[in-house]
Coordinates of C-alpha atoms and ligand atoms in Angstrom, one line a residue:
M1 CA 35.7 14.4 17.6
N2 CA 34.1 16.6 14.9
A3 CA 30.3 16.7 14.9
P4 CA 28.9 14.7 11.9
A5 CA 28.0 17.0 9.0
P6 CA 24.4 17.9 9.0
E7 CA 22.4 15.5 6.8
K8 CA 21.6 17.2 3.4
P9 CA 17.9 17.3 2.8
A10 CA 16.7 14.9 0.0
P11 CA 16.2 16.5 -3.4
R12 CA 12.5 17.2 -4.1
I13 CA 10.6 16.6 -7.3
S14 CA 7.2 18.0 -8.1
F15 CA 5.2 15.5 -10.4
V16 CA 2.3 16.3 -12.7
S17 CA 0.5 13.2 -14.2
L18 CA -2.0 13.9 -17.0
G19 CA -4.0 11.7 -19.3
C20 CA -5.4 8.2 -18.9
P21 CA -4.8 5.4 -16.4
K22 CA -2.1 4.0 -18.7
A23 CA -0.2 7.3 -18.3
L24 CA -0.8 7.1 -14.6
V25 CA 1.0 3.7 -14.4
D26 CA 3.9 5.3 -16.3
S27 CA 4.0 8.1 -13.7
E28 CA 3.9 5.5 -10.9
R29 CA 6.9 3.7 -12.5
I30 CA 8.9 7.0 -12.7
V31 CA 7.9 8.0 -9.1
T32 CA 8.9 4.6 -7.9
R33 CA 12.4 5.0 -9.5
L34 CA 12.7 8.5 -8.0
R35 CA 11.8 7.3 -4.5
A36 CA 14.1 4.3 -4.8
E37 CA 16.9 6.8 -5.5
G38 CA 16.0 8.8 -2.5
Y39 CA 14.2 11.8 -4.1
E40 CA 11.1 13.1 -2.3
L41 CA 7.9 14.3 -3.9
A42 CA 7.2 17.9 -3.4
K43 CA 3.6 19.2 -3.0
T44 CA 4.2 22.4 -5.0
H45 CA 6.4 23.4 -7.9
A46 CA 7.8 26.3 -5.9
G47 CA 9.0 23.9 -3.2
A48 CA 10.7 21.6 -5.6
D49 CA 14.2 21.3 -7.1
A50 CA 12.7 20.3 -10.5
V51 CA 9.3 19.4 -12.0
V52 CA 8.4 16.4 -14.2
V53 CA 5.3 16.7 -16.4
N54 CA 3.8 13.5 -17.8
T55 CA 1.8 14.7 -20.7
C56 CA -1.2 13.5 -22.8
G57 CA -1.3 13.9 -26.6
F58 CA -4.5 12.0 -27.5
L59 CA -6.7 15.0 -28.4
D60 CA -6.0 18.7 -29.1
S61 CA -7.9 19.5 -25.9
A62 CA -5.5 17.2 -24.0
K63 CA -2.5 18.8 -25.6
K64 CA -3.7 22.3 -24.5
E65 CA -4.0 21.0 -20.9
S66 CA -0.5 19.6 -21.1
L67 CA 1.0 22.8 -22.5
D68 CA -0.8 24.8 -19.8
A69 CA 0.7 22.5 -17.1
I70 CA 4.2 22.9 -18.6
R71 CA 4.0 26.7 -18.8
A72 CA 2.8 26.8 -15.2
A73 CA 5.7 24.7 -14.0
L74 CA 8.2 26.9 -16.0
A75 CA 6.7 30.0 -14.3
E76 CA 6.7 28.5 -10.8
N77 CA 9.9 26.5 -10.9
G78 CA 11.9 26.9 -14.1
K79 CA 13.5 23.4 -14.2
V80 CA 11.0 21.3 -16.1
I81 CA 11.3 17.8 -17.6
V82 CA 8.6 16.8 -20.0
T83 CA 7.6 13.2 -20.9
G84 CA 4.6 11.2 -22.0
C85 CA 2.5 11.0 -25.2
M86 CA 2.8 14.6 -26.2
G87 CA 6.6 14.3 -25.8
A88 CA 6.6 11.9 -28.8
E89 CA 6.1 15.0 -30.9
P90 CA 8.5 17.5 -29.2
D91 CA 8.3 20.4 -31.8
E92 CA 5.0 21.7 -30.6
I93 CA 6.3 21.7 -27.0
E94 CA 9.5 23.5 -27.9
R95 CA 7.6 26.1 -29.8
A96 CA 4.9 26.7 -27.2
A97 CA 7.1 26.3 -24.1
P98 CA 10.7 27.1 -24.8
G99 CA 13.2 26.5 -22.0
V100 CA 12.2 23.0 -20.8
L101 CA 15.2 20.9 -19.8
S102 CA 14.3 17.8 -21.7
I103 CA 11.4 16.2 -23.7
S104 CA 10.9 12.4 -24.1
G105 CA 8.0 10.2 -25.3
P106 CA 5.9 7.7 -23.3
Q107 CA 7.6 5.1 -21.2
A108 CA 11.0 6.8 -21.6
Y109 CA 11.9 6.1 -18.0
E110 CA 15.7 6.1 -18.5
S111 CA 15.8 9.5 -20.2
V112 CA 13.5 11.0 -17.6
M113 CA 15.8 9.8 -14.8
Q114 CA 18.9 11.0 -16.6
A115 CA 17.3 14.5 -17.0
V116 CA 16.4 14.5 -13.3
H117 CA 19.9 13.5 -12.3
K118 CA 21.2 16.4 -14.5
A119 CA 18.8 18.9 -13.0
V120 CA 19.4 17.8 -9.3
A121 CA 21.9 15.2 -8.4
P122 CA 20.6 12.1 -6.6
P123 CA 21.4 11.7 -2.9
H124 CA 24.6 9.9 -2.2
D125 CA 23.1 7.1 -0.2
P126 CA 19.6 6.3 -1.3
F127 CA 17.6 4.2 1.1
V128 CA 16.2 1.5 -1.3
D129 CA 14.0 0.3 1.5
L130 CA 11.9 3.4 1.1
V131 CA 10.1 1.8 -1.7
P132 CA 7.4 -0.9 -1.1
E133 CA 7.8 -4.1 -3.1
Q134 CA 4.8 -3.2 -5.3
G135 CA 6.3 0.1 -6.1
V136 CA 4.9 3.5 -5.3
K137 CA 1.2 3.8 -6.3
L138 CA -0.6 7.1 -7.0
T139 CA -4.0 5.4 -6.4
P140 CA -5.5 4.8 -2.9
R141 CA -4.1 1.6 -1.2
H142 CA -7.1 -0.6 -1.9
Y143 CA -7.2 -0.4 -5.7
A144 CA -4.5 -0.3 -8.4
Y145 CA -4.1 -0.2 -12.1
L146 CA -2.4 -3.3 -13.7
K147 CA -1.0 -2.4 -17.1
I148 CA -0.6 -5.6 -19.2
S149 CA 0.7 -4.2 -22.5
E150 CA 1.7 -1.1 -24.4
G151 CA 0.8 0.2 -27.8
C152 CA -1.8 -1.0 -30.3
N153 CA -1.9 -2.7 -33.7
N154 CA -5.3 -1.4 -34.7
T155 CA -5.8 1.5 -37.2
C156 CA -8.9 3.4 -36.0
S157 CA -8.9 6.4 -38.3
F158 CA -9.5 9.0 -35.6
C159 CA -6.7 7.8 -33.3
I160 CA -3.0 8.6 -33.2
I161 CA -2.1 6.4 -30.2
P162 CA -0.4 3.8 -32.3
K163 CA 1.8 6.6 -33.6
L164 CA 2.5 7.9 -30.1
R165 CA 2.9 4.6 -28.3
G166 CA 3.8 2.2 -31.1
R167 CA 2.7 -1.3 -31.9
L168 CA 1.3 -3.8 -29.3
V169 CA 3.9 -5.1 -26.8
S170 CA 2.5 -7.5 -24.2
R171 CA 4.1 -8.2 -20.9
P172 CA 4.6 -11.9 -20.3
A173 CA 1.8 -13.4 -18.2
G174 CA 4.2 -14.4 -15.5
D175 CA 5.4 -10.8 -15.0
V176 CA 1.9 -9.5 -14.9
L177 CA 0.7 -12.1 -12.4
R178 CA 3.7 -11.6 -10.1
E179 CA 3.0 -7.9 -10.0
A180 CA -0.7 -8.6 -9.3
E181 CA 0.3 -11.0 -6.5
K182 CA 2.5 -8.3 -4.9
L183 CA -0.3 -5.8 -5.1
V184 CA -2.7 -8.2 -3.4
R185 CA -0.2 -8.9 -0.7
A186 CA 0.1 -5.2 -0.2
G187 CA -3.6 -5.0 0.5
V188 CA -5.1 -4.2 -2.9
K189 CA -8.7 -5.4 -3.2
E190 CA -9.4 -4.3 -6.7
L191 CA -7.2 -4.7 -9.8
L192 CA -8.0 -2.5 -12.8
V193 CA -6.6 -4.2 -15.9
I194 CA -5.6 -1.6 -18.4
S195 CA -3.8 -1.2 -21.8
Q196 CA -4.6 0.3 -25.1
D197 CA -6.0 -2.9 -26.4
T198 CA -6.7 -5.4 -23.5
G199 CA -8.4 -8.0 -25.7
A200 CA -5.4 -8.4 -28.0
Y201 CA -3.2 -9.3 -25.1
G202 CA -0.4 -11.7 -26.1
V203 CA -1.1 -11.8 -29.9
D204 CA 2.4 -10.2 -30.5
L205 CA 4.0 -13.0 -28.4
R206 CA 1.9 -15.7 -30.2
Y207 CA 0.4 -16.4 -26.8
A208 CA 3.7 -17.8 -25.6
Q209 CA 3.7 -19.7 -22.3
S210 CA 5.3 -17.9 -19.3
Q211 CA 6.2 -19.4 -15.9
F212 CA 4.1 -18.3 -12.9
A213 CA 4.5 -20.0 -9.5
D214 CA 4.4 -23.8 -10.3
R215 CA 2.8 -23.6 -13.7
A216 CA 3.1 -22.3 -17.3
V217 CA 0.5 -19.7 -18.2
R218 CA -0.3 -18.6 -21.8
T219 CA 0.1 -14.9 -22.4
K220 CA -3.5 -14.6 -23.6
F221 CA -6.5 -12.5 -22.6
I222 CA -8.7 -15.3 -21.4
D223 CA -5.9 -17.2 -19.6
L224 CA -4.7 -14.1 -17.8
A225 CA -8.3 -13.2 -16.8
R226 CA -8.8 -16.7 -15.4
E227 CA -5.5 -16.5 -13.4
L228 CA -6.3 -13.0 -12.1
G229 CA -9.7 -14.2 -11.1
S230 CA -8.1 -16.8 -8.8
L231 CA -6.4 -14.2 -6.7
G232 CA -9.5 -13.6 -4.5
V233 CA -9.9 -9.8 -5.3
W234 CA -12.0 -7.8 -7.6
V235 CA -10.8 -7.8 -11.2
R236 CA -12.1 -5.1 -13.5
L237 CA -11.4 -5.2 -17.3
H238 CA -10.8 -1.9 -19.2
Y239 CA -10.2 -0.8 -22.8
I240 CA -11.7 -3.9 -24.5
Y241 CA -11.9 -3.7 -28.3
P242 CA -15.0 -5.7 -29.4
Y243 CA -13.2 -8.7 -30.8
P244 CA -15.4 -11.9 -31.1
H245 CA -13.3 -13.8 -28.5
I246 CA -14.3 -11.3 -25.8
D247 CA -17.4 -13.4 -25.4
D248 CA -15.3 -16.0 -23.7
V249 CA -14.8 -13.9 -20.6
L250 CA -18.5 -13.7 -19.8
E251 CA -18.3 -17.1 -18.3
L252 CA -15.7 -16.0 -15.8
M253 CA -18.0 -13.1 -14.9
A254 CA -21.0 -15.4 -14.5
D255 CA -18.8 -17.6 -12.2
G256 CA -18.0 -14.5 -10.1
K257 CA -14.2 -14.8 -10.9
I258 CA -14.1 -11.5 -12.8
L259 CA -16.3 -8.4 -12.1
P260 CA -19.4 -8.3 -14.4
Y261 CA -18.1 -5.1 -16.0
L262 CA -17.0 -4.5 -19.5
D263 CA -15.3 -1.2 -20.5
I264 CA -15.8 -1.6 -24.3
P265 CA -15.5 1.5 -26.5
F266 CA -18.0 1.1 -29.4
Q267 CA -17.3 4.6 -30.7
H268 CA -20.4 4.7 -32.8
A269 CA -23.4 2.5 -34.0
S270 CA -24.0 3.7 -37.6
P271 CA -22.4 1.2 -40.1
N272 CA -21.4 4.1 -42.4
V273 CA -19.6 6.0 -39.6
L274 CA -18.0 2.8 -38.1
R275 CA -16.7 1.9 -41.6
A276 CA -15.1 5.4 -42.0
M277 CA -13.6 5.0 -38.5
K278 CA -12.2 1.6 -39.5
R279 CA -14.0 0.1 -36.6
P280 CA -15.9 -3.3 -36.4
G281 CA -19.5 -3.9 -35.8
D282 CA -22.8 -2.3 -36.5
H283 CA -26.0 -1.5 -34.6
E284 CA -27.7 -4.9 -35.0
T285 CA -24.7 -7.1 -34.5
M286 CA -23.6 -5.3 -31.4
L287 CA -27.2 -5.4 -29.9
E288 CA -27.3 -9.2 -30.5
R289 CA -23.9 -9.7 -28.8
I290 CA -25.0 -7.6 -25.8
R291 CA -28.2 -9.7 -25.5
T292 CA -26.0 -12.8 -25.4
W293 CA -23.6 -11.3 -22.9
R294 CA -26.5 -10.4 -20.6
K295 CA -28.0 -13.9 -20.8
A296 CA -24.6 -15.3 -19.7
A297 CA -24.0 -12.6 -17.0
P298 CA -27.3 -10.9 -15.9
D299 CA -25.5 -8.4 -13.6
L300 CA -23.2 -7.2 -16.4
A301 CA -22.5 -3.5 -16.5
I302 CA -21.3 -2.0 -19.8
R303 CA -19.3 1.1 -20.0
S304 CA -18.6 2.5 -23.5
T305 CA -17.2 5.5 -25.2
F306 CA -18.6 7.3 -28.3
I307 CA -17.4 10.0 -30.7
V308 CA -19.9 12.5 -32.1
G309 CA -19.4 14.7 -35.1
F310 CA -17.1 12.4 -37.0
P311 CA -16.5 13.7 -40.5
G312 CA -19.5 12.8 -42.7
E313 CA -21.8 12.0 -39.8
T314 CA -25.4 12.7 -40.8
E315 CA -28.5 13.3 -38.6
D316 CA -29.6 9.8 -39.5
D317 CA -26.2 8.3 -38.4
F318 CA -26.5 10.2 -35.2
R319 CA -30.1 9.0 -34.7
Q320 CA -28.9 5.4 -35.0
L321 CA -26.4 6.1 -32.3
L322 CA -29.0 7.4 -29.9
D323 CA -31.3 4.4 -30.7
F324 CA -28.4 2.1 -30.0
L325 CA -27.7 3.7 -26.6
S326 CA -31.3 3.2 -25.5
E327 CA -31.8 -0.3 -26.9
A328 CA -28.4 -1.6 -25.6
R329 CA -29.0 0.0 -22.2
I330 CA -25.4 1.1 -21.9
D331 CA -24.8 1.6 -18.1
R332 CA -22.1 4.2 -18.4
A333 CA -21.1 6.2 -21.4
G334 CA -18.4 8.8 -22.1
A335 CA -18.5 10.8 -25.3
F336 CA -16.0 13.0 -27.2
E337 CA -16.6 15.6 -29.9
Y338 CA -14.5 14.5 -32.9
E339 CA -11.2 16.5 -33.0
P340 CA -9.1 16.5 -36.2
V341 CA -5.9 15.6 -34.3
A342 CA -2.8 16.2 -36.4
G343 CA -1.7 12.8 -37.9
A344 CA -5.1 11.1 -37.7
P345 CA -5.9 9.3 -41.0
A346 CA -9.6 10.4 -40.7
N347 CA -8.5 13.9 -41.6
D348 CA -7.6 12.7 -45.1
L349 CA -10.9 10.8 -45.8
G350 CA -12.3 13.8 -47.8
L351 CA -15.5 13.6 -45.7
A352 CA -17.4 16.8 -44.8
A353 CA -16.5 18.2 -41.4
V354 CA -19.4 18.5 -39.1
D355 CA -20.1 22.1 -38.0
P356 CA -18.6 22.7 -34.5
D357 CA -22.0 24.0 -33.1
L358 CA -23.8 20.9 -34.4
K359 CA -21.0 18.7 -32.9
K360 CA -21.5 20.4 -29.6
A361 CA -25.3 20.0 -29.8
R362 CA -25.0 16.3 -30.7
W363 CA -22.6 15.8 -27.7
K364 CA -25.2 17.4 -25.4
R365 CA -28.1 15.3 -26.9
L366 CA -26.1 12.1 -26.5
M367 CA -25.2 12.9 -22.8
E368 CA -28.8 13.8 -22.1
A369 CA -30.1 10.5 -23.7
Q370 CA -27.4 8.6 -21.8
Q371 CA -28.5 10.2 -18.5
K372 CA -32.0 8.9 -19.0
V373 CA -30.7 5.4 -19.7
S374 CA -28.5 5.5 -16.6
A375 CA -31.3 6.8 -14.5
R376 CA -33.6 4.0 -15.6
I377 CA -30.9 1.4 -14.8
S378 CA -30.2 3.0 -11.4
Q379 CA -33.8 3.2 -10.5
G380 CA -34.0 -0.6 -11.2
K381 CA -31.5 -1.2 -8.4
V382 CA -33.7 0.4 -5.6
G383 CA -34.8 -2.3 -3.2
K384 CA -32.1 -4.7 -4.4
R385 CA -28.7 -5.7 -2.9
V386 CA -25.5 -4.7 -4.6
R387 CA -21.9 -5.5 -3.7
A388 CA -19.8 -2.3 -3.0
I389 CA -16.2 -1.5 -2.2
V390 CA -15.6 1.3 0.2
D391 CA -13.4 4.2 -1.0
E392 CA -13.7 6.8 1.7
V393 CA -15.2 6.8 5.2
G394 CA -17.0 10.0 6.3
P395 CA -18.4 10.9 9.8
S396 CA -21.8 9.5 9.0
V397 CA -21.7 7.7 5.6
A398 CA -19.1 6.0 3.6
K399 CA -18.5 6.5 -0.1
G400 CA -17.9 3.6 -2.4
R401 CA -18.5 2.0 -5.7
T402 CA -20.6 -1.0 -6.8
T403 CA -19.3 -3.7 -9.2
A404 CA -20.7 -1.5 -12.0
D405 CA -18.6 1.5 -11.1
A406 CA -14.9 2.0 -11.9
P407 CA -13.0 4.7 -10.0
Q408 CA -12.9 8.3 -11.4
I409 CA -15.2 7.6 -14.4
D410 CA -18.4 6.0 -13.1
G411 CA -20.9 6.5 -10.3
T412 CA -20.6 6.2 -6.5
I413 CA -22.7 4.7 -3.7
H414 CA -23.2 6.4 -0.4
I415 CA -23.3 3.7 2.3
A416 CA -24.9 4.1 5.8
S417 CA -23.6 1.4 8.2
H418 CA -24.2 0.4 11.8
R419 CA -20.7 -0.9 12.0
R420 CA -17.5 1.1 11.3
L421 CA -16.3 0.7 7.7
R422 CA -12.8 1.1 6.3
A423 CA -11.5 1.9 2.9
G424 CA -11.2 -1.3 0.9
D425 CA -14.0 -3.1 2.7
I426 CA -16.3 -5.0 0.3
V427 CA -19.9 -5.0 1.7
D428 CA -23.4 -5.9 0.6
V429 CA -25.6 -2.8 0.4
R430 CA -29.4 -2.6 0.2
V431 CA -30.2 0.2 -2.3
E432 CA -32.7 2.8 -1.0
R433 CA -32.4 5.7 -3.3
A434 CA -30.9 6.4 -6.8
D435 CA -30.3 9.2 -9.2
A436 CA -28.9 9.0 -12.7
Y437 CA -25.4 8.1 -11.6
D438 CA -25.3 7.6 -7.8
L439 CA -27.0 5.3 -5.3
Q440 CA -27.7 5.5 -1.6
G441 CA -28.2 2.5 0.7
T442 CA -27.4 0.7 4.0
A443 CA -24.8 -2.0 4.5
G444 CA -25.7 -5.4 5.9
Ligands
SF4_1 S1 -8.0 0.4 -30.6 FE1 -7.9 2.2 -29.3 S2 -5.8 2.8 -29.1 FE2 -6.0 1.3 -30.8 S3 -6.1 2.6 -32.7 FE3 -8.2 2.1 -32.0 S4 -8.8 3.8 -30.6 FE4 -6.6 3.9 -30.9

């Protein structure tokens, strides 16, 4: 009898995932398809049969990072498949990196898989059971991103995301909740709810009801938050546009159903600049709302994002922003220097561009001011007890995050413990020391 033919090694794909957590979820979906078809993930481009680059096109700096990654993959491998936000405008990629096998926009899973099949044929007998029911996740086992919709209906003048990702498309609540349930069954302890516009969830579906378990659930922000809050894990809300109805979720935070954490990009505080950005709110109104939120949920942590150097921004506008940061006591803030991204309506407002050096100086002043605010808030936690989730366990201390800290973007807490901790454990920690961003303490 002839010896069976030696088993052909599985084809290997090297994967580069750039951009925001929403792009990361797109990468997870492609990787899940690849694994389901029997492809393996390669650690290096050189050791792969092809490379997939999931790009970001939000800012010019992000586009540069994407083009650098594509060129590196071309140099190290030669078979490169490009997808993601920058793929929505292929010309720039074709000019800057000729020779890629295919280019597709965000969420173009089918065309990516077709391009992969063309580059390296799928194995004859894929082992579907290679893939866990919740799909392949690129985050540690104990937390996961839950993308609830795609696209955005807003028209912020500095932003091209609606052009890249289209209008708002919400996933029916039942689908989102079934995915969340699978993740919780698989051991996830923290769900990070993401989209371009989380607060607008369901408006495109007129908040239609959708079946979940034994009940109908409205596809609506507050209804979804309430349902997710009943799954017994941490639920963290991201990318919240400051709509008035956001206030409703504070009650769920006060009841401990949803983490007292709001990732709400305000972008600026000066009424003149916000008007030119086509964004709502102003200094006073936002301060008043934040005071109300903090009354409802005293432990509330606010993360926000700001743009400095928007066309026409004066020193007085910028001063208002710094004053707002301090009065609002924003826990965590990220800031961008305004970039005149091709296609952004703000480029055609006819407002004076802010000098690049002045933009950089304002960015630095904002981050320094924010560091002082964060340091004051952190110092206020010394001697207090905070809840923390463990991310990594070291030989002597564990590293984790409090309810006020999202992965990758916020601070960490270093936890000493008499008992052995594991990743995903949620523990009470007495805070002993603090710096601007990180805390130290002892569990128990
Ligand atoms: S809400 Fe966000 S994604 Fe939508 S247009 Fe504004 S900045 Fe862009």
